PDB file of C-alpha atoms in Angstrom:
ATOM      1  CA  ARG A   1      65.724   7.331   9.663  1.00 68.00           C
ATOM      2  CA  LYS A   2      67.820   8.778  12.563  1.00 76.00           C
ATOM      3  CA  GLU A   3      66.443  11.752  14.193  1.00 85.00           C
ATOM      4  CA  VAL A   4      69.956  13.656  13.867  1.00 91.00           C
ATOM      5  CA  GLU A   5      72.477  12.332  11.432  1.00 92.00           C
ATOM      6  CA  GLN A   6      76.205  13.274  10.896  1.00 92.00           C
ATOM      7  CA  ASP A   7      78.736  11.815   8.862  1.00 88.00           C
ATOM      8  CA  PRO A   8      81.015   9.856  11.432  1.00 86.00           C
ATOM      9  CA  GLY A   9      84.513  10.597   9.541  1.00 85.00           C
ATOM     10  CA  PRO A  10      87.059  10.465  10.625  1.00 89.00           C
ATOM     11  CA  PHE A  11      88.135  13.613   9.241  1.00 93.00           C
ATOM     12  CA  ASN A  12      91.855  13.917   8.849  1.00 95.00           C
ATOM     13  CA  VAL A  13      93.175  17.437   7.975  1.00 95.00           C
ATOM     14  CA  PRO A  14      96.229  19.509   8.178  1.00 97.00           C
ATOM     15  CA  GLU A  15      96.812  22.165  10.841  1.00 97.00           C
ATOM     16  CA  GLY A  16      95.713  25.544   9.346  1.00 97.00           C
ATOM     17  CA  ALA A  17      92.959  24.028   7.057  1.00 97.00           C
ATOM     18  CA  THR A  18      89.507  24.666   7.028  1.00 97.00           C
ATOM     19  CA  VAL A  19      87.242  22.005   7.749  1.00 96.00           C
ATOM     20  CA  ALA A  20      83.291  21.919   7.602  1.00 95.00           C
ATOM     21  CA  PHE A  21      80.613  19.483   9.103  1.00 91.00           C
ATOM     22  CA  ASN A  22      77.317  18.942   8.206  1.00 92.00           C
ATOM     23  CA  CYS A  23      74.272  17.676  10.295  1.00 94.00           C
ATOM     24  CA  THR A  24      70.634  16.843   9.284  1.00 95.00           C
ATOM     25  CA  TYR A  25      67.611  16.456  11.621  1.00 93.00           C
ATOM     26  CA  SER A  26      64.437  14.969  10.917  1.00 90.00           C
ATOM     27  CA  ASN A  27      62.044  16.617  13.643  1.00 85.00           C
ATOM     28  CA  SER A  28      60.719  19.672  12.092  1.00 85.00           C
ATOM     29  CA  ALA A  29      59.480  20.648  15.496  1.00 83.00           C
ATOM     30  CA  SER A  30      63.216  21.347  16.740  1.00 85.00           C
ATOM     31  CA  GLN A  31      63.744  24.897  17.717  1.00 82.00           C
ATOM     32  CA  SER A  32      67.203  24.881  19.353  1.00 85.00           C
ATOM     33  CA  PHE A  33      70.449  23.405  17.777  1.00 90.00           C
ATOM     34  CA  PHE A  34      73.855  22.940  19.396  1.00 92.00           C
ATOM     35  CA  TRP A  35      77.346  21.710  18.515  1.00 95.00           C
ATOM     36  CA  TYR A  36      79.178  20.008  21.331  1.00 94.00           C
ATOM     37  CA  ARG A  37      82.681  18.827  21.596  1.00 96.00           C
ATOM     38  CA  GLN A  38      83.746  15.749  23.253  1.00 95.00           C
ATOM     39  CA  ASP A  39      87.396  14.795  23.959  1.00 94.00           C
ATOM     40  CA  CYS A  40      88.689  11.434  23.935  1.00 89.00           C
ATOM     41  CA  ARG A  41      87.022   9.610  27.186  1.00 85.00           C
ATOM     42  CA  LYS A  42      85.550  13.002  28.662  1.00 92.00           C
ATOM     43  CA  GLU A  43      82.048  14.272  28.851  1.00 94.00           C
ATOM     44  CA  PRO A  44      80.426  16.387  25.947  1.00 94.00           C
ATOM     45  CA  LYS A  45      80.905  20.281  26.309  1.00 93.00           C
ATOM     46  CA  LEU A  46      78.983  22.975  24.561  1.00 92.00           C
ATOM     47  CA  LEU A  47      80.814  24.523  21.895  1.00 94.00           C
ATOM     48  CA  MET A  48      78.199  26.694  20.304  1.00 91.00           C
ATOM     49  CA  SER A  49      74.429  27.190  20.118  1.00 88.00           C
ATOM     50  CA  VAL A  50      72.904  27.696  16.774  1.00 88.00           C
ATOM     51  CA  TYR A  51      69.890  30.024  16.753  1.00 75.00           C
ATOM     52  CA  SER A  52      67.962  31.324  13.678  1.00 75.00           C
ATOM     53  CA  SER A  53      70.387  32.113  10.856  1.00 75.00           C
ATOM     54  CA  GLY A  54      73.530  30.980  12.763  1.00 80.00           C
ATOM     55  CA  ASN A  55      76.247  32.405  14.400  1.00 89.00           C
ATOM     56  CA  GLU A  56      79.992  32.836  14.684  1.00 91.00           C
ATOM     57  CA  ASP A  57      82.483  32.556  17.369  1.00 91.00           C
ATOM     58  CA  GLY A  58      86.136  33.220  16.623  1.00 95.00           C
ATOM     59  CA  ARG A  59      87.112  30.452  14.188  1.00 97.00           C
ATOM     60  CA  PHE A  60      83.879  28.857  14.477  1.00 97.00           C
ATOM     61  CA  THR A  61      80.751  29.360  12.295  1.00 95.00           C
ATOM     62  CA  ALA A  62      77.482  27.499  12.598  1.00 95.00           C
ATOM     63  CA  GLN A  63      74.655  27.787  10.252  1.00 93.00           C
ATOM     64  CA  LEU A  64      71.428  26.684  10.248  1.00 93.00           C
ATOM     65  CA  ASN A  65      69.140  25.901   7.112  1.00 91.00           C
ATOM     66  CA  ARG A  66      65.532  25.294   8.510  1.00 90.00           C
ATOM     67  CA  ALA A  67      63.889  24.735   4.996  1.00 91.00           C
ATOM     68  CA  SER A  68      66.592  21.780   4.266  1.00 91.00           C
ATOM     69  CA  GLN A  69      66.719  20.982   7.911  1.00 92.00           C
ATOM     70  CA  TYR A  70      70.512  20.999   8.333  1.00 91.00           C
ATOM     71  CA  ILE A  71      72.963  22.586  10.474  1.00 94.00           C
ATOM     72  CA  SER A  72      76.602  23.080   9.651  1.00 94.00           C
ATOM     73  CA  LEU A  73      80.020  23.985  11.533  1.00 96.00           C
ATOM     74  CA  LEU A  74      82.809  25.654   9.819  1.00 96.00           C
ATOM     75  CA  ILE A  75      86.145  25.584  11.563  1.00 97.00           C
ATOM     76  CA  ARG A  76      88.932  28.036  10.061  1.00 97.00           C
ATOM     77  CA  ASP A  77      92.457  28.145  10.465  1.00 97.00           C
ATOM     78  CA  SER A  78      92.253  24.750  12.604  1.00 97.00           C
ATOM     79  CA  LYS A  79      94.667  23.999  15.541  1.00 97.00           C
ATOM     80  CA  LEU A  80      95.841  20.789  16.936  1.00 97.00           C
ATOM     81  CA  SER A  81      93.877  21.305  20.017  1.00 97.00           C
ATOM     82  CA  ASP A  82      90.856  21.278  17.721  1.00 97.00           C
ATOM     83  CA  SER A  83      90.824  17.430  17.208  1.00 97.00           C
ATOM     84  CA  ALA A  84      87.826  16.001  19.168  1.00 96.00           C
ATOM     85  CA  THR A  85      84.615  14.536  18.172  1.00 94.00           C
ATOM     86  CA  TYR A  86      81.914  17.102  17.280  1.00 95.00           C
ATOM     87  CA  LEU A  87      78.498  16.183  18.306  1.00 94.00           C
ATOM     88  CA  CYS A  88      75.403  17.768  16.652  1.00 93.00           C
ATOM     89  CA  VAL A  89      72.530  18.098  18.968  1.00 92.00           C
ATOM     90  CA  ALA A  90      68.882  19.170  18.206  1.00 90.00           C
ATOM     91  CA  ASP A  91      66.147  19.517  20.920  1.00 84.00           C
ATOM     92  CA  ALA A  92      62.453  19.174  20.386  1.00 74.00           C
ATOM     93  CA  LEU A  93      59.519  19.656  22.544  1.00 74.00           C
ATOM     94  CA  ILE A  94      57.799  16.198  22.556  1.00 69.00           C
ATOM     95  CA  GLN A  95      54.785  15.520  24.857  1.00 70.00           C
ATOM     96  CA  GLY A  96      55.310  18.358  26.772  1.00 74.00           C
ATOM     97  CA  ALA A  97      59.005  17.554  27.583  1.00 77.00           C
ATOM     98  CA  GLN A  98      62.146  18.888  26.023  1.00 77.00           C
ATOM     99  CA  LYS A  99      64.598  16.353  24.862  1.00 82.00           C
ATOM    100  CA  LEU A 100      68.157  16.589  23.356  1.00 85.00           C
ATOM    101  CA  VAL A 101      68.908  14.530  20.558  1.00 87.00           C
ATOM    102  CA  PHE A 102      72.630  13.655  19.702  1.00 89.00           C
ATOM    103  CA  GLY A 103      74.139  12.644  16.470  1.00 90.00           C
ATOM    104  CA  GLN A 104      76.465  10.115  16.340  1.00 89.00           C
ATOM    105  CA  GLY A 105      79.392  12.549  16.433  1.00 91.00           C
ATOM    106  CA  THR A 106      82.050  13.409  13.735  1.00 93.00           C
ATOM    107  CA  ARG A 107      85.569  12.653  14.706  1.00 93.00           C
ATOM    108  CA  LEU A 108      88.226  15.174  13.643  1.00 95.00           C
ATOM    109  CA  THR A 109      91.988  14.807  13.814  1.00 95.00           C
ATOM    110  CA  ILE A 110      94.095  17.823  12.906  1.00 96.00           C
ATOM    111  CA  ASN A 111      97.656  16.853  11.775  1.00 96.00           C
ATOM    112  CA  PRO A 112     100.778  18.896  12.163  1.00 95.00           C
TER     113      PRO A 112
ATOM    114  CA  ASN B   1      79.150  25.175  42.729  1.00 65.00           C
ATOM    115  CA  ALA B   2      80.285  21.666  41.496  1.00 77.00           C
ATOM    116  CA  GLY B   3      77.959  21.474  38.589  1.00 93.00           C
ATOM    117  CA  VAL B   4      76.951  17.827  37.798  1.00 95.00           C
ATOM    118  CA  THR B   5      78.467  15.066  39.747  1.00 96.00           C
ATOM    119  CA  GLN B   6      78.392  11.341  38.922  1.00 97.00           C
ATOM    120  CA  THR B   7      79.693   8.515  40.874  1.00 96.00           C
ATOM    121  CA  PRO B   8      81.282   6.107  40.551  1.00 97.00           C
ATOM    122  CA  LYS B   9      83.736   6.828  37.862  1.00 95.00           C
ATOM    123  CA  PHE B  10      84.354   3.394  37.067  1.00 96.00           C
ATOM    124  CA  ARG B  11      82.631  -0.136  37.693  1.00 96.00           C
ATOM    125  CA  ILE B  12      82.832  -3.598  36.852  1.00 97.00           C
ATOM    126  CA  LEU B  13      79.802  -5.854  37.388  1.00 97.00           C
ATOM    127  CA  LYS B  14      79.019  -9.400  37.046  1.00 97.00           C
ATOM    128  CA  ILE B  15      76.213 -10.564  34.770  1.00 97.00           C
ATOM    129  CA  GLY B  16      72.951 -10.339  36.903  1.00 96.00           C
ATOM    130  CA  GLN B  17      74.236  -8.075  39.665  1.00 97.00           C
ATOM    131  CA  SER B  18      72.533  -4.586  40.209  1.00 96.00           C
ATOM    132  CA  MET B  19      73.999  -1.258  40.989  1.00 96.00           C
ATOM    133  CA  THR B  20      72.960   2.346  41.239  1.00 97.00           C
ATOM    134  CA  LEU B  21      74.626   5.335  39.188  1.00 98.00           C
ATOM    135  CA  GLN B  22      74.259   8.379  41.111  1.00 97.00           C
ATOM    136  CA  CYS B  23      73.874  11.656  39.683  1.00 98.00           C
ATOM    137  CA  ALA B  24      73.447  15.063  41.558  1.00 97.00           C
ATOM    138  CA  GLN B  25      73.518  18.725  40.469  1.00 96.00           C
ATOM    139  CA  ASP B  26      73.620  22.036  42.541  1.00 95.00           C
ATOM    140  CA  MET B  27      72.438  24.227  39.895  1.00 92.00           C
ATOM    141  CA  ASN B  28      68.729  23.988  40.781  1.00 91.00           C
ATOM    142  CA  HIS B  29      68.013  22.714  37.151  1.00 91.00           C
ATOM    143  CA  ASN B  30      64.604  21.330  36.425  1.00 90.00           C
ATOM    144  CA  TYR B  31      65.330  18.989  33.487  1.00 91.00           C
ATOM    145  CA  MET B  32      67.972  16.021  34.099  1.00 94.00           C
ATOM    146  CA  TYR B  33      68.979  13.151  31.702  1.00 94.00           C
ATOM    147  CA  TRP B  34      70.723   9.897  31.572  1.00 96.00           C
ATOM    148  CA  TYR B  35      72.487   8.907  28.404  1.00 95.00           C
ATOM    149  CA  ARG B  36      74.446   5.944  27.290  1.00 96.00           C
ATOM    150  CA  GLN B  37      77.366   6.113  24.788  1.00 94.00           C
ATOM    151  CA  ASP B  38      78.701   2.853  23.085  1.00 91.00           C
ATOM    152  CA  PRO B  39      82.201   3.136  21.711  1.00 84.00           C
ATOM    153  CA  GLY B  40      82.165   5.341  18.322  1.00 79.00           C
ATOM    154  CA  MET B  41      78.502   6.295  18.827  1.00 83.00           C
ATOM    155  CA  GLY B  42      76.609   9.350  19.895  1.00 84.00           C
ATOM    156  CA  LEU B  43      74.548   9.525  22.967  1.00 89.00           C
ATOM    157  CA  LYS B  44      71.420   7.741  23.481  1.00 91.00           C
ATOM    158  CA  LEU B  45      68.698   8.951  25.900  1.00 91.00           C
ATOM    159  CA  ILE B  46      67.862   6.361  28.614  1.00 95.00           C
ATOM    160  CA  TYR B  47      65.275   8.260  31.043  1.00 95.00           C
ATOM    161  CA  TYR B  48      64.741  11.891  31.826  1.00 93.00           C
ATOM    162  CA  SER B  49      62.869  13.984  34.234  1.00 93.00           C
ATOM    163  CA  VAL B  50      61.307  17.241  33.802  1.00 90.00           C
ATOM    164  CA  GLY B  51      61.178  18.047  37.638  1.00 91.00           C
ATOM    165  CA  ALA B  52      61.154  16.184  41.104  1.00 94.00           C
ATOM    166  CA  GLY B  53      58.620  13.389  41.074  1.00 95.00           C
ATOM    167  CA  ILE B  54      58.330  13.361  37.262  1.00 93.00           C
ATOM    168  CA  THR B  55      60.220  10.809  35.079  1.00 95.00           C
ATOM    169  CA  ASP B  56      59.818   9.340  31.616  1.00 93.00           C
ATOM    170  CA  LYS B  57      61.411   6.733  29.324  1.00 93.00           C
ATOM    171  CA  GLY B  58      63.703   7.968  26.485  1.00 90.00           C
ATOM    172  CA  GLU B  59      65.037   5.893  23.435  1.00 88.00           C
ATOM    173  CA  VAL B  60      66.697   3.017  25.272  1.00 94.00           C
ATOM    174  CA  PRO B  61      64.929   2.442  28.572  1.00 96.00           C
ATOM    175  CA  ASN B  62      65.053  -1.389  28.942  1.00 96.00           C
ATOM    176  CA  GLY B  63      66.865  -2.723  31.813  1.00 96.00           C
ATOM    177  CA  TYR B  64      66.958   0.565  33.719  1.00 97.00           C
ATOM    178  CA  ASN B  65      65.075   2.264  36.299  1.00 97.00           C
ATOM    179  CA  VAL B  66      65.193   5.815  37.368  1.00 98.00           C
ATOM    180  CA  SER B  67      63.711   8.266  40.462  1.00 97.00           C
ATOM    181  CA  ARG B  68      63.877  11.747  41.044  1.00 97.00           C
ATOM    182  CA  SER B  69      62.809  12.563  44.624  1.00 97.00           C
ATOM    183  CA  THR B  70      64.604  15.661  44.956  1.00 97.00           C
ATOM    184  CA  THR B  71      65.354  18.286  42.257  1.00 95.00           C
ATOM    185  CA  GLU B  72      69.220  17.544  42.938  1.00 96.00           C
ATOM    186  CA  ASP B  73      69.286  13.841  42.601  1.00 97.00           C
ATOM    187  CA  PHE B  74      68.592  11.603  39.788  1.00 98.00           C
ATOM    188  CA  PRO B  75      70.023   8.149  40.309  1.00 98.00           C
ATOM    189  CA  LEU B  76      69.915   5.275  37.499  1.00 98.00           C
ATOM    190  CA  ARG B  77      69.233   1.789  38.640  1.00 97.00           C
ATOM    191  CA  LEU B  78      70.275  -1.224  36.729  1.00 96.00           C
ATOM    192  CA  GLU B  79      68.661  -4.433  38.344  1.00 90.00           C
ATOM    193  CA  LEU B  80      69.912  -7.368  36.330  1.00 94.00           C
ATOM    194  CA  ALA B  81      73.124  -6.202  34.748  1.00 96.00           C
ATOM    195  CA  ALA B  82      73.900  -7.772  31.204  1.00 96.00           C
ATOM    196  CA  PRO B  83      76.757  -7.600  28.878  1.00 96.00           C
ATOM    197  CA  SER B  84      74.778  -5.150  26.461  1.00 95.00           C
ATOM    198  CA  GLN B  85      74.932  -2.600  29.227  1.00 97.00           C
ATOM    199  CA  THR B  86      78.435  -1.982  29.157  1.00 96.00           C
ATOM    200  CA  SER B  87      78.804   1.720  27.981  1.00 96.00           C
ATOM    201  CA  VAL B  88      79.877   4.846  29.494  1.00 96.00           C
ATOM    202  CA  TYR B  89      76.702   6.482  31.277  1.00 97.00           C
ATOM    203  CA  PHE B  90      76.365  10.228  31.227  1.00 97.00           C
ATOM    204  CA  CYS B  91      74.080  12.435  33.293  1.00 97.00           C
ATOM    205  CA  ALA B  92      73.199  15.864  32.364  1.00 95.00           C
ATOM    206  CA  SER B  93      70.939  18.756  33.438  1.00 93.00           C
ATOM    207  CA  ILE B  94      69.353  21.751  31.963  1.00 88.00           C
ATOM    208  CA  ASP B  95      68.038  24.952  33.225  1.00 76.00           C
ATOM    209  CA  LEU B  96      64.972  25.485  30.719  1.00 69.00           C
ATOM    210  CA  ALA B  97      63.532  28.354  33.106  1.00 64.00           C
ATOM    211  CA  GLY B  98      66.069  30.795  31.657  1.00 62.00           C
ATOM    212  CA  THR B  99      67.367  31.643  28.199  1.00 64.00           C
ATOM    213  CA  ASN B 100      70.675  29.492  28.513  1.00 65.00           C
ATOM    214  CA  THR B 101      69.561  25.927  27.393  1.00 73.00           C
ATOM    215  CA  GLU B 102      73.211  24.662  27.399  1.00 82.00           C
ATOM    216  CA  ALA B 103      73.361  21.189  28.979  1.00 88.00           C
ATOM    217  CA  PHE B 104      75.894  20.416  31.609  1.00 92.00           C
ATOM    218  CA  PHE B 105      77.151  16.864  31.828  1.00 94.00           C
ATOM    219  CA  GLY B 106      78.764  14.805  34.449  1.00 96.00           C
ATOM    220  CA  GLN B 107      82.069  13.189  34.096  1.00 95.00           C
ATOM    221  CA  GLY B 108      80.550  10.051  33.040  1.00 96.00           C
ATOM    222  CA  THR B 109      80.616   6.352  34.610  1.00 96.00           C
ATOM    223  CA  ARG B 110      82.348   3.658  32.646  1.00 96.00           C
ATOM    224  CA  LEU B 111      80.380   0.547  33.230  1.00 97.00           C
ATOM    225  CA  THR B 112      81.818  -2.889  32.169  1.00 96.00           C
ATOM    226  CA  VAL B 113      79.518  -6.023  32.539  1.00 97.00           C
ATOM    227  CA  VAL B 114      81.212  -9.452  32.551  1.00 96.00           C
TER     228      VAL B 114
END
């Protein structure tokens, strides 16, 4: 089982729609979770951190469910500029070192 | 403050050649990582370092070597390039001494082995 699993998509949704992604993680020792955004042929950039019960940033809401070991990302009122790949990331302290484990990424295309 | 700088941006290697991918950060971060990303896939950890003089293997270390003689630099070495190493390579750094655990990435190195 992969440490961090995501549905790779692609998700094609119309502009203005609400879209949600889920991500599951297998390491119960993971403490911090993140969503990164990656545009085509670019480096990943932090979209949101997800701590404890989750958080909201404008049109984006991230939720964490520790019992079921999954996190989610909700995008409301989607814009054309939201088209990108969204990477789910979990960190874990393993043998005294902190590692970031990335999911495969979910590709999202917002259509006009 | 340049962040994380990777060089080169692009490179074509012949099978069996060697090269070093350079990575430098000016944020005084302790943790640095090397990832590779194959088409349509997520990032896989090659090697990481928790500080100067300390390195360890990640998920896919075979065919690579690293060193961390200074806090700033974390070069990745390919000794005998193989077609399977064709990928995009990303270097990242994190400051785990503070409360912000955001990872900062370099712009990537696109490597093709032919």
